[in-house]
Amino acid sequence: MLVKEAYTHTRNYGCRIRKYTCNDIRMVSIENKYLKAAFALDKGADLVELLYKPKDIDCMWHSFNELQNSLTQPTVSAKAGNFMDGYAGGWQDLFPTYGAPTSFHGGEIGVHGEACIYPWECDILTDTPECVSLKLFLRLRRSPFTMEKIVTLKENSAKLQINEKITNVGTTEQQFMWGQHPAFGWPFIDEHTRLHINGKPTVTVFQSQCVQQCPFEKETIGIWPLLPDKKGNMIDMSKAYAHEDQLYMEYAISQLEEGQYELINETSGLGLRMTWDLNRFPYLWVWGMYCGHNDYPWYGRAYTMAVEPWSSMPANYSVASENGTTLSLQANASMETEISVELFTNAINSK
């Protein structure tokens, strides 16, 4: 006769939750038999592990910077902020600004905003073998916002559902930028990985990104996925490149047909599908770092492809405010959005 457990919160089957520490950082993970997702609560609630268990492949990039407590003191405070000192890869929320450091109504905000720097709190909403759900939340310090995201994983599913909400707790209307910063890494990313986007969106390489080991020498605009490089050769922007190619590429994708893309490794057959609200995030920013940037902070060590839904363009709060691509919230108002990321296999011939 089978006896059902009286206590299931410590189970190691079905959907489950674990709270633990790593290098003095509070962590929380949710998992089932297909997927494990781990969040670094004390480091912006970054998603630092997205493990597809059947193939033992973690899709997230793990930087040469080990995940470490943000209280570690740098050699000297950087004018651009502390993001780079603590960046260990993974997936960050970029808010209320991203890209260049900026002044936000007199408050100095560093590279990629506030949300990815501060500790978050965590409440357990659902904890059953059939479904687990967490509420992650924080209050920002130099801007008048609160943020929360509810992450949910269901039994027999390889899809992580994320529901985010921001609230303006100030007394005046606020403009802001909002972005997702998921950086994917080896072995999911290699020269056999392709980015699939429906339609024929516009691709823009900005002049500011035409630096060393970039195949473009001036601002270049074209139709996805091919752009001419400095020698007139057509570069396939949809593919990841090998370590030995030593390339560096960053570019924007606009005029998207839908809020969805797929990254597919044609060798392993593992695919990742991300969906989002195109009204909130009408742009994609692609960061292709294939061991191709030899100066600070990468020094030729970074191998990653990040495909990031963004609200505004370019990655500069002042410029985005002037060109009208920032979002805005009235006092005491909230804004919500949904994002999902799903892993799937046998994806070689799906496109």
mmCIF file of C-alpha atoms in Angstrom:
data_model
loop_
_atom_site.group_PDB
_atom_site.id
_atom_site.type_symbol
_atom_site.label_atom_id
_atom_site.label_comp_id
_atom_site.label_asym_id
_atom_site.label_seq_id
_atom_site.Cartn_x
_atom_site.Cartn_y
_atom_site.Cartn_z
ATOM 1 C CA MET A 1 0.000 0.000 0.000
ATOM 2 C CA LEU A 2 1.388 3.409 -1.028
ATOM 3 C CA VAL A 3 1.249 6.119 1.599
ATOM 4 C CA LYS A 4 1.145 9.718 0.392
ATOM 5 C CA GLU A 5 3.688 11.983 2.054
ATOM 6 C CA ALA A 6 2.279 14.285 4.697
ATOM 7 C CA TYR A 7 4.984 16.867 3.997
ATOM 8 C CA THR A 8 5.758 17.710 0.377
ATOM 9 C CA HIS A 9 7.638 21.005 0.694
ATOM 10 C CA THR A 10 10.961 19.111 0.975
ATOM 11 C CA ARG A 11 10.197 16.774 -1.931
ATOM 12 C CA ASN A 12 12.670 15.931 -4.656
ATOM 13 C CA TYR A 13 10.151 14.990 -7.331
ATOM 14 C CA GLY A 14 7.653 16.794 -9.539
ATOM 15 C CA CYS A 15 7.884 20.577 -9.449
ATOM 16 C CA ARG A 16 9.993 21.820 -6.537
ATOM 17 C CA ILE A 17 11.668 24.854 -5.011
ATOM 18 C CA ARG A 18 15.065 25.140 -3.366
ATOM 19 C CA LYS A 19 16.508 28.051 -1.403
ATOM 20 C CA TYR A 20 20.261 28.007 -0.830
ATOM 21 C CA THR A 21 23.394 30.157 -0.936
ATOM 22 C CA CYS A 22 26.245 30.324 -3.443
ATOM 23 C CA ASN A 23 29.332 32.412 -2.611
ATOM 24 C CA ASP A 24 27.285 34.123 0.123
ATOM 25 C CA ILE A 25 24.536 35.023 -2.364
ATOM 26 C CA ARG A 26 20.956 34.032 -1.607
ATOM 27 C CA MET A 27 19.669 31.791 -4.382
ATOM 28 C CA VAL A 28 16.332 30.246 -5.274
ATOM 29 C CA SER A 29 15.616 27.634 -7.930
ATOM 30 C CA ILE A 30 12.513 26.071 -9.413
ATOM 31 C CA GLU A 31 12.622 22.837 -11.366
ATOM 32 C CA ASN A 32 10.812 19.812 -12.711
ATOM 33 C CA LYS A 33 12.019 16.759 -14.627
ATOM 34 C CA TYR A 34 12.748 18.844 -17.749
ATOM 35 C CA LEU A 35 13.911 22.250 -16.597
ATOM 36 C CA LYS A 36 15.793 23.981 -13.799
ATOM 37 C CA ALA A 37 15.850 27.766 -13.422
ATOM 38 C CA ALA A 38 18.039 29.369 -10.738
ATOM 39 C CA PHE A 39 17.895 33.022 -9.636
ATOM 40 C CA ALA A 40 20.597 34.969 -7.761
ATOM 41 C CA LEU A 41 18.444 37.014 -5.380
ATOM 42 C CA ASP A 42 21.286 39.151 -4.043
ATOM 43 C CA LYS A 43 22.466 39.970 -7.577
ATOM 44 C CA GLY A 44 19.453 41.550 -9.262
ATOM 45 C CA ALA A 45 17.507 38.261 -9.172
ATOM 46 C CA ASP A 46 19.509 37.331 -12.279
ATOM 47 C CA LEU A 47 18.481 34.090 -13.973
ATOM 48 C CA VAL A 48 21.905 32.423 -13.823
ATOM 49 C CA GLU A 49 20.940 28.881 -14.804
ATOM 50 C CA LEU A 50 18.452 27.592 -17.372
ATOM 51 C CA LEU A 51 19.203 23.891 -17.522
ATOM 52 C CA TYR A 52 17.525 21.541 -19.977
ATOM 53 C CA LYS A 53 17.855 18.307 -18.036
ATOM 54 C CA PRO A 54 17.297 15.694 -20.794
ATOM 55 C CA LYS A 55 20.437 16.957 -22.579
ATOM 56 C CA ASP A 56 22.261 18.366 -19.529
ATOM 57 C CA ILE A 57 22.682 21.717 -21.318
ATOM 58 C CA ASP A 58 22.565 25.022 -19.451
ATOM 59 C CA CYS A 59 21.603 27.691 -21.990
ATOM 60 C CA MET A 60 22.849 30.698 -20.025
ATOM 61 C CA TRP A 61 26.298 32.211 -20.400
ATOM 62 C CA HIS A 62 28.612 31.908 -17.414
ATOM 63 C CA SER A 63 31.153 34.713 -17.549
ATOM 64 C CA PHE A 64 34.795 34.580 -16.503
ATOM 65 C CA ASN A 65 33.578 36.661 -13.530
ATOM 66 C CA GLU A 66 32.367 34.223 -10.907
ATOM 67 C CA LEU A 67 29.032 35.034 -9.283
ATOM 68 C CA GLN A 68 29.992 36.965 -6.164
ATOM 69 C CA ASN A 69 28.478 39.039 -3.407
ATOM 70 C CA SER A 70 27.922 42.637 -4.500
ATOM 71 C CA LEU A 71 29.528 43.902 -1.283
ATOM 72 C CA THR A 72 32.957 43.057 -2.708
ATOM 73 C CA GLN A 73 34.895 46.332 -2.912
ATOM 74 C CA PRO A 74 36.362 47.339 -6.309
ATOM 75 C CA THR A 75 39.841 48.791 -6.705
ATOM 76 C CA VAL A 76 38.179 52.169 -7.371
ATOM 77 C CA SER A 77 34.592 53.181 -8.046
ATOM 78 C CA ALA A 78 33.867 53.201 -11.775
ATOM 79 C CA LYS A 79 32.195 56.278 -13.242
ATOM 80 C CA ALA A 80 29.904 54.012 -15.258
ATOM 81 C CA GLY A 81 28.706 52.164 -12.141
ATOM 82 C CA ASN A 82 29.210 48.678 -10.728
ATOM 83 C CA PHE A 83 27.466 46.513 -13.310
ATOM 84 C CA MET A 84 30.608 45.242 -15.025
ATOM 85 C CA ASP A 85 32.352 44.373 -11.745
ATOM 86 C CA GLY A 86 29.581 41.976 -10.787
ATOM 87 C CA TYR A 87 28.497 40.753 -14.215
ATOM 88 C CA ALA A 88 28.656 36.954 -14.259
ATOM 89 C CA GLY A 89 26.480 36.337 -17.314
ATOM 90 C CA GLY A 90 22.885 35.123 -17.136
ATOM 91 C CA TRP A 91 19.696 37.136 -17.645
ATOM 92 C CA GLN A 92 19.105 40.570 -16.087
ATOM 93 C CA ASP A 93 16.167 42.958 -15.900
ATOM 94 C CA LEU A 94 17.306 46.342 -17.250
ATOM 95 C CA PHE A 95 15.345 49.165 -15.599
ATOM 96 C CA PRO A 96 14.659 52.133 -15.418
ATOM 97 C CA THR A 97 17.474 52.800 -17.903
ATOM 98 C CA TYR A 98 19.968 50.693 -19.793
ATOM 99 C CA GLY A 99 23.105 51.129 -21.806
ATOM 100 C CA ALA A 100 25.037 54.292 -21.038
ATOM 101 C CA PRO A 101 25.131 55.706 -17.486
ATOM 102 C CA THR A 102 22.793 58.639 -17.111
ATOM 103 C CA SER A 103 21.244 61.245 -14.869
ATOM 104 C CA PHE A 104 17.683 60.316 -13.942
ATOM 105 C CA HIS A 105 16.110 63.583 -12.742
ATOM 106 C CA GLY A 106 19.342 64.343 -10.911
ATOM 107 C CA GLY A 107 20.008 60.820 -9.655
ATOM 108 C CA GLU A 108 23.074 59.124 -11.113
ATOM 109 C CA ILE A 109 22.333 55.682 -12.570
ATOM 110 C CA GLY A 110 25.072 53.463 -13.950
ATOM 111 C CA VAL A 111 25.286 51.069 -16.875
ATOM 112 C CA HIS A 112 22.091 49.021 -17.338
ATOM 113 C CA GLY A 113 20.078 50.675 -14.583
ATOM 114 C CA GLU A 114 19.228 49.794 -10.985
ATOM 115 C CA ALA A 115 17.205 46.579 -11.036
ATOM 116 C CA CYS A 116 20.164 44.405 -12.023
ATOM 117 C CA ILE A 117 22.338 45.674 -9.156
ATOM 118 C CA TYR A 118 20.246 45.477 -5.986
ATOM 119 C CA PRO A 119 19.103 42.482 -3.923
ATOM 120 C CA TRP A 120 15.558 41.236 -4.508
ATOM 121 C CA GLU A 121 13.185 39.544 -2.083
ATOM 122 C CA CYS A 122 11.307 36.308 -2.708
ATOM 123 C CA ASP A 123 7.921 34.940 -1.649
ATOM 124 C CA ILE A 124 6.654 31.469 -2.496
ATOM 125 C CA LEU A 125 3.183 31.673 -4.059
ATOM 126 C CA THR A 126 2.614 28.058 -5.125
ATOM 127 C CA ASP A 127 4.500 24.950 -4.074
ATOM 128 C CA THR A 128 2.926 21.724 -5.287
ATOM 129 C CA PRO A 129 4.232 18.793 -7.350
ATOM 130 C CA GLU A 130 2.044 20.084 -10.198
ATOM 131 C CA CYS A 131 3.143 23.743 -10.163
ATOM 132 C CA VAL A 132 5.615 26.085 -8.477
ATOM 133 C CA SER A 133 5.473 29.864 -8.523
ATOM 134 C CA LEU A 134 7.658 32.570 -6.983
ATOM 135 C CA LYS A 135 7.175 36.287 -6.504
ATOM 136 C CA LEU A 136 10.453 38.226 -6.783
ATOM 137 C CA PHE A 137 10.307 41.920 -5.888
ATOM 138 C CA LEU A 138 12.264 45.035 -4.918
ATOM 139 C CA ARG A 139 12.030 48.789 -4.417
ATOM 140 C CA LEU A 140 14.495 50.885 -6.389
ATOM 141 C CA ARG A 141 16.567 53.567 -4.683
ATOM 142 C CA ARG A 142 17.450 56.306 -7.151
ATOM 143 C CA SER A 143 14.199 56.198 -9.087
ATOM 144 C CA PRO A 144 10.601 56.043 -7.771
ATOM 145 C CA PHE A 145 9.643 52.520 -8.824
ATOM 146 C CA THR A 146 8.878 49.111 -7.431
ATOM 147 C CA MET A 147 9.267 45.959 -9.495
ATOM 148 C CA GLU A 148 7.960 42.450 -9.178
ATOM 149 C CA LYS A 149 8.076 39.364 -11.328
ATOM 150 C CA ILE A 150 6.179 36.143 -10.857
ATOM 151 C CA VAL A 151 7.941 33.104 -12.304
ATOM 152 C CA THR A 152 5.976 29.900 -12.810
ATOM 153 C CA LEU A 153 6.884 26.367 -13.865
ATOM 154 C CA LYS A 154 4.343 23.601 -14.372
ATOM 155 C CA GLU A 155 4.663 19.835 -14.296
ATOM 156 C CA ASN A 156 5.723 18.140 -17.556
ATOM 157 C CA SER A 157 6.610 21.491 -19.131
ATOM 158 C CA ALA A 158 9.885 23.024 -20.305
ATOM 159 C CA LYS A 159 8.368 26.535 -20.387
ATOM 160 C CA LEU A 160 9.185 29.205 -17.824
ATOM 161 C CA GLN A 161 6.444 31.825 -17.541
ATOM 162 C CA ILE A 162 7.412 35.306 -16.290
ATOM 163 C CA ASN A 163 4.864 37.992 -15.381
ATOM 164 C CA GLU A 164 6.421 41.363 -14.583
ATOM 165 C CA LYS A 165 4.942 44.485 -13.032
ATOM 166 C CA ILE A 166 6.409 47.934 -12.422
ATOM 167 C CA THR A 167 4.778 50.686 -10.366
ATOM 168 C CA ASN A 168 5.559 54.395 -10.228
ATOM 169 C CA VAL A 169 5.393 55.196 -6.511
ATOM 170 C CA GLY A 170 6.338 58.837 -7.073
ATOM 171 C CA THR A 171 4.018 61.816 -7.370
ATOM 172 C CA THR A 172 4.800 62.761 -10.986
ATOM 173 C CA GLU A 173 4.798 61.054 -14.373
ATOM 174 C CA GLN A 174 8.030 59.209 -15.135
ATOM 175 C CA GLN A 175 9.676 58.199 -18.391
ATOM 176 C CA PHE A 176 11.817 55.081 -18.400
ATOM 177 C CA MET A 177 13.453 52.345 -20.431
ATOM 178 C CA TRP A 178 12.784 48.655 -19.868
ATOM 179 C CA GLY A 179 14.736 45.746 -21.264
ATOM 180 C CA GLN A 180 15.595 42.087 -20.890
ATOM 181 C CA HIS A 181 19.247 41.019 -21.011
ATOM 182 C CA PRO A 182 19.466 37.234 -21.527
ATOM 183 C CA ALA A 183 23.000 36.192 -22.512
ATOM 184 C CA PHE A 184 23.293 32.631 -23.787
ATOM 185 C CA GLY A 185 26.497 30.620 -23.838
ATOM 186 C CA TRP A 186 28.353 27.461 -24.784
ATOM 187 C CA PRO A 187 27.492 24.615 -25.296
ATOM 188 C CA PHE A 188 24.096 25.927 -26.380
ATOM 189 C CA ILE A 189 25.769 28.691 -28.372
ATOM 190 C CA ASP A 190 28.366 27.654 -30.938
ATOM 191 C CA GLU A 191 28.946 28.123 -34.664
ATOM 192 C CA HIS A 192 25.973 25.842 -35.370
ATOM 193 C CA THR A 193 23.457 28.073 -33.559
ATOM 194 C CA ARG A 194 20.979 30.153 -35.569
ATOM 195 C CA LEU A 195 18.607 32.955 -34.632
ATOM 196 C CA HIS A 196 15.213 32.577 -36.333
ATOM 197 C CA ILE A 197 12.919 35.606 -36.659
ATOM 198 C CA ASN A 198 9.797 35.720 -38.807
ATOM 199 C CA GLY A 199 9.369 38.430 -41.413
ATOM 200 C CA LYS A 200 11.938 40.835 -42.840
ATOM 201 C CA PRO A 201 12.763 43.278 -40.041
ATOM 202 C CA THR A 202 15.298 46.077 -40.286
ATOM 203 C CA VAL A 203 18.825 45.518 -38.963
ATOM 204 C CA THR A 204 20.971 48.455 -37.840
ATOM 205 C CA VAL A 205 24.619 48.447 -36.813
ATOM 206 C CA PHE A 206 25.226 51.807 -35.138
ATOM 207 C CA GLN A 207 28.456 53.705 -35.683
ATOM 208 C CA SER A 208 29.265 53.436 -31.969
ATOM 209 C CA GLN A 209 29.450 49.636 -32.300
ATOM 210 C CA CYS A 210 31.954 49.691 -35.173
ATOM 211 C CA VAL A 211 35.017 49.018 -33.051
ATOM 212 C CA GLN A 212 37.872 46.534 -33.150
ATOM 213 C CA GLN A 213 37.138 43.110 -34.643
ATOM 214 C CA CYS A 214 33.705 44.249 -35.789
ATOM 215 C CA PRO A 215 33.145 43.389 -39.483
ATOM 216 C CA PHE A 216 31.525 46.801 -40.079
ATOM 217 C CA GLU A 217 33.405 50.105 -40.217
ATOM 218 C CA LYS A 218 30.452 52.486 -40.409
ATOM 219 C CA GLU A 219 26.751 52.591 -39.566
ATOM 220 C CA THR A 220 25.033 49.982 -41.713
ATOM 221 C CA ILE A 221 21.305 49.407 -42.235
ATOM 222 C CA GLY A 222 19.683 46.545 -44.125
ATOM 223 C CA ILE A 223 17.045 43.843 -44.171
ATOM 224 C CA TRP A 224 17.374 40.750 -41.994
ATOM 225 C CA PRO A 225 19.473 38.640 -42.055
ATOM 226 C CA LEU A 226 22.265 39.772 -44.452
ATOM 227 C CA LEU A 227 24.380 42.936 -44.229
ATOM 228 C CA PRO A 228 27.451 43.941 -46.283
ATOM 229 C CA ASP A 229 30.660 44.203 -44.266
ATOM 230 C CA LYS A 230 33.558 46.633 -44.760
ATOM 231 C CA LYS A 231 34.885 44.491 -47.643
ATOM 232 C CA GLY A 232 31.521 44.133 -49.366
ATOM 233 C CA ASN A 233 31.004 40.544 -48.241
ATOM 234 C CA MET A 234 27.543 39.613 -46.992
ATOM 235 C CA ILE A 235 27.513 38.796 -43.282
ATOM 236 C CA ASP A 236 24.823 36.457 -41.980
ATOM 237 C CA MET A 237 23.569 38.209 -38.844
ATOM 238 C CA SER A 238 21.396 35.234 -37.870
ATOM 239 C CA LYS A 239 24.252 32.902 -36.976
ATOM 240 C CA ALA A 240 26.619 32.644 -34.072
ATOM 241 C CA TYR A 241 30.291 32.464 -34.953
ATOM 242 C CA ALA A 242 33.084 30.254 -33.670
ATOM 243 C CA HIS A 243 35.578 31.136 -30.935
ATOM 244 C CA GLU A 244 38.400 31.240 -33.458
ATOM 245 C CA ASP A 245 36.556 33.783 -35.644
ATOM 246 C CA GLN A 246 37.217 36.409 -32.946
ATOM 247 C CA LEU A 247 34.330 38.617 -34.042
ATOM 248 C CA TYR A 248 32.408 41.288 -32.173
ATOM 249 C CA MET A 249 28.944 42.349 -33.346
ATOM 250 C CA GLU A 250 26.157 44.366 -31.759
ATOM 251 C CA TYR A 251 23.086 45.434 -33.668
ATOM 252 C CA ALA A 252 19.440 46.440 -33.375
ATOM 253 C CA ILE A 253 16.451 44.749 -34.986
ATOM 254 C CA SER A 254 13.314 46.839 -35.504
ATOM 255 C CA GLN A 255 9.978 46.609 -37.337
ATOM 256 C CA LEU A 256 9.436 43.126 -35.957
ATOM 257 C CA GLU A 257 6.464 41.122 -37.177
ATOM 258 C CA GLU A 258 5.867 39.465 -33.797
ATOM 259 C CA GLY A 259 7.298 39.238 -30.309
ATOM 260 C CA GLN A 260 8.980 35.888 -30.729
ATOM 261 C CA TYR A 261 12.310 34.395 -31.724
ATOM 262 C CA GLU A 262 13.922 30.984 -31.679
ATOM 263 C CA LEU A 263 17.559 30.133 -31.081
ATOM 264 C CA ILE A 264 18.355 26.686 -32.439
ATOM 265 C CA ASN A 265 21.550 24.691 -32.151
ATOM 266 C CA GLU A 266 21.518 22.622 -35.328
ATOM 267 C CA THR A 267 23.964 20.060 -33.937
ATOM 268 C CA SER A 268 22.351 19.241 -30.595
ATOM 269 C CA GLY A 269 18.817 19.881 -31.843
ATOM 270 C CA LEU A 270 18.075 21.991 -28.762
ATOM 271 C CA GLY A 271 15.975 25.083 -29.337
ATOM 272 C CA LEU A 272 14.922 28.030 -27.195
ATOM 273 C CA ARG A 273 11.763 29.999 -27.949
ATOM 274 C CA MET A 274 11.207 33.379 -26.321
ATOM 275 C CA THR A 275 7.903 35.234 -26.595
ATOM 276 C CA TRP A 276 7.030 38.694 -25.303
ATOM 277 C CA ASP A 277 4.618 41.619 -25.701
ATOM 278 C CA LEU A 278 5.716 43.567 -28.771
ATOM 279 C CA ASN A 279 3.902 46.672 -27.487
ATOM 280 C CA ARG A 280 6.229 46.748 -24.475
ATOM 281 C CA PHE A 281 9.402 45.629 -26.246
ATOM 282 C CA PRO A 282 9.295 46.559 -29.961
ATOM 283 C CA TYR A 283 13.058 46.158 -30.478
ATOM 284 C CA LEU A 284 15.650 43.411 -30.234
ATOM 285 C CA TRP A 285 19.250 44.116 -29.363
ATOM 286 C CA VAL A 286 21.680 41.370 -30.325
ATOM 287 C CA TRP A 287 25.058 41.183 -28.638
ATOM 288 C CA GLY A 288 27.384 38.769 -30.407
ATOM 289 C CA MET A 289 30.648 38.466 -28.515
ATOM 290 C CA TYR A 290 32.701 35.731 -30.148
ATOM 291 C CA CYS A 291 36.057 36.256 -28.380
ATOM 292 C CA GLY A 292 36.392 39.390 -30.455
ATOM 293 C CA HIS A 293 36.909 42.343 -28.078
ATOM 294 C CA ASN A 294 40.416 42.601 -26.639
ATOM 295 C CA ASP A 295 40.011 45.614 -24.345
ATOM 296 C CA TYR A 296 38.242 46.163 -21.012
ATOM 297 C CA PRO A 297 36.193 44.444 -19.774
ATOM 298 C CA TRP A 298 36.339 41.428 -22.080
ATOM 299 C CA TYR A 299 39.996 41.031 -23.057
ATOM 300 C CA GLY A 300 39.061 38.406 -25.636
ATOM 301 C CA ARG A 301 37.466 36.094 -23.040
ATOM 302 C CA ALA A 302 33.762 36.527 -23.777
ATOM 303 C CA TYR A 303 31.877 34.014 -25.906
ATOM 304 C CA THR A 304 28.162 34.709 -25.830
ATOM 305 C CA MET A 305 25.121 35.646 -27.873
ATOM 306 C CA ALA A 306 22.493 37.770 -26.157
ATOM 307 C CA VAL A 307 19.134 38.418 -27.837
ATOM 308 C CA GLU A 308 17.397 41.118 -25.820
ATOM 309 C CA PRO A 309 13.840 42.510 -26.070
ATOM 310 C CA TRP A 310 14.049 46.283 -25.483
ATOM 311 C CA SER A 311 11.501 49.051 -25.087
ATOM 312 C CA SER A 312 13.613 51.896 -26.438
ATOM 313 C CA MET A 313 16.398 52.687 -28.842
ATOM 314 C CA PRO A 314 19.262 53.507 -28.706
ATOM 315 C CA ALA A 315 20.810 52.403 -25.405
ATOM 316 C CA ASN A 316 20.965 55.947 -24.081
ATOM 317 C CA TYR A 317 18.253 57.407 -21.851
ATOM 318 C CA SER A 318 18.699 61.016 -22.976
ATOM 319 C CA VAL A 319 18.566 60.159 -26.676
ATOM 320 C CA ALA A 320 15.656 57.734 -26.263
ATOM 321 C CA SER A 321 13.723 60.408 -24.339
ATOM 322 C CA GLU A 322 14.284 62.884 -27.149
ATOM 323 C CA ASN A 323 13.257 60.490 -29.927
ATOM 324 C CA GLY A 324 10.095 59.396 -28.105
ATOM 325 C CA THR A 325 10.852 55.691 -27.662
ATOM 326 C CA THR A 326 10.823 55.669 -23.855
ATOM 327 C CA LEU A 327 7.825 54.343 -21.925
ATOM 328 C CA SER A 328 5.988 56.384 -19.297
ATOM 329 C CA LEU A 329 3.840 55.908 -16.203
ATOM 330 C CA GLN A 330 1.636 58.353 -14.339
ATOM 331 C CA ALA A 331 2.004 58.677 -10.565
ATOM 332 C CA ASN A 332 0.817 55.557 -8.692
ATOM 333 C CA ALA A 333 0.183 53.729 -11.973
ATOM 334 C CA SER A 334 1.449 50.266 -12.875
ATOM 335 C CA MET A 335 2.479 48.513 -16.073
ATOM 336 C CA GLU A 336 2.541 44.751 -16.618
ATOM 337 C CA THR A 337 3.961 42.404 -19.210
ATOM 338 C CA GLU A 338 4.383 38.686 -19.895
ATOM 339 C CA ILE A 339 7.458 36.854 -21.127
ATOM 340 C CA SER A 340 7.968 33.150 -21.651
ATOM 341 C CA VAL A 341 10.994 31.071 -22.509
ATOM 342 C CA GLU A 342 10.587 27.470 -23.630
ATOM 343 C CA LEU A 343 13.188 24.826 -24.458
ATOM 344 C CA PHE A 344 12.482 22.148 -27.037
ATOM 345 C CA THR A 345 14.344 19.428 -28.930
ATOM 346 C CA ASN A 346 14.470 17.912 -32.428
ATOM 347 C CA ALA A 347 14.545 21.495 -33.637
ATOM 348 C CA ILE A 348 16.900 21.134 -36.596
ATOM 349 C CA ASN A 349 14.194 21.170 -39.247
ATOM 350 C CA SER A 350 11.669 23.363 -37.427
ATOM 351 C CA LYS A 351 12.436 26.379 -39.601
#
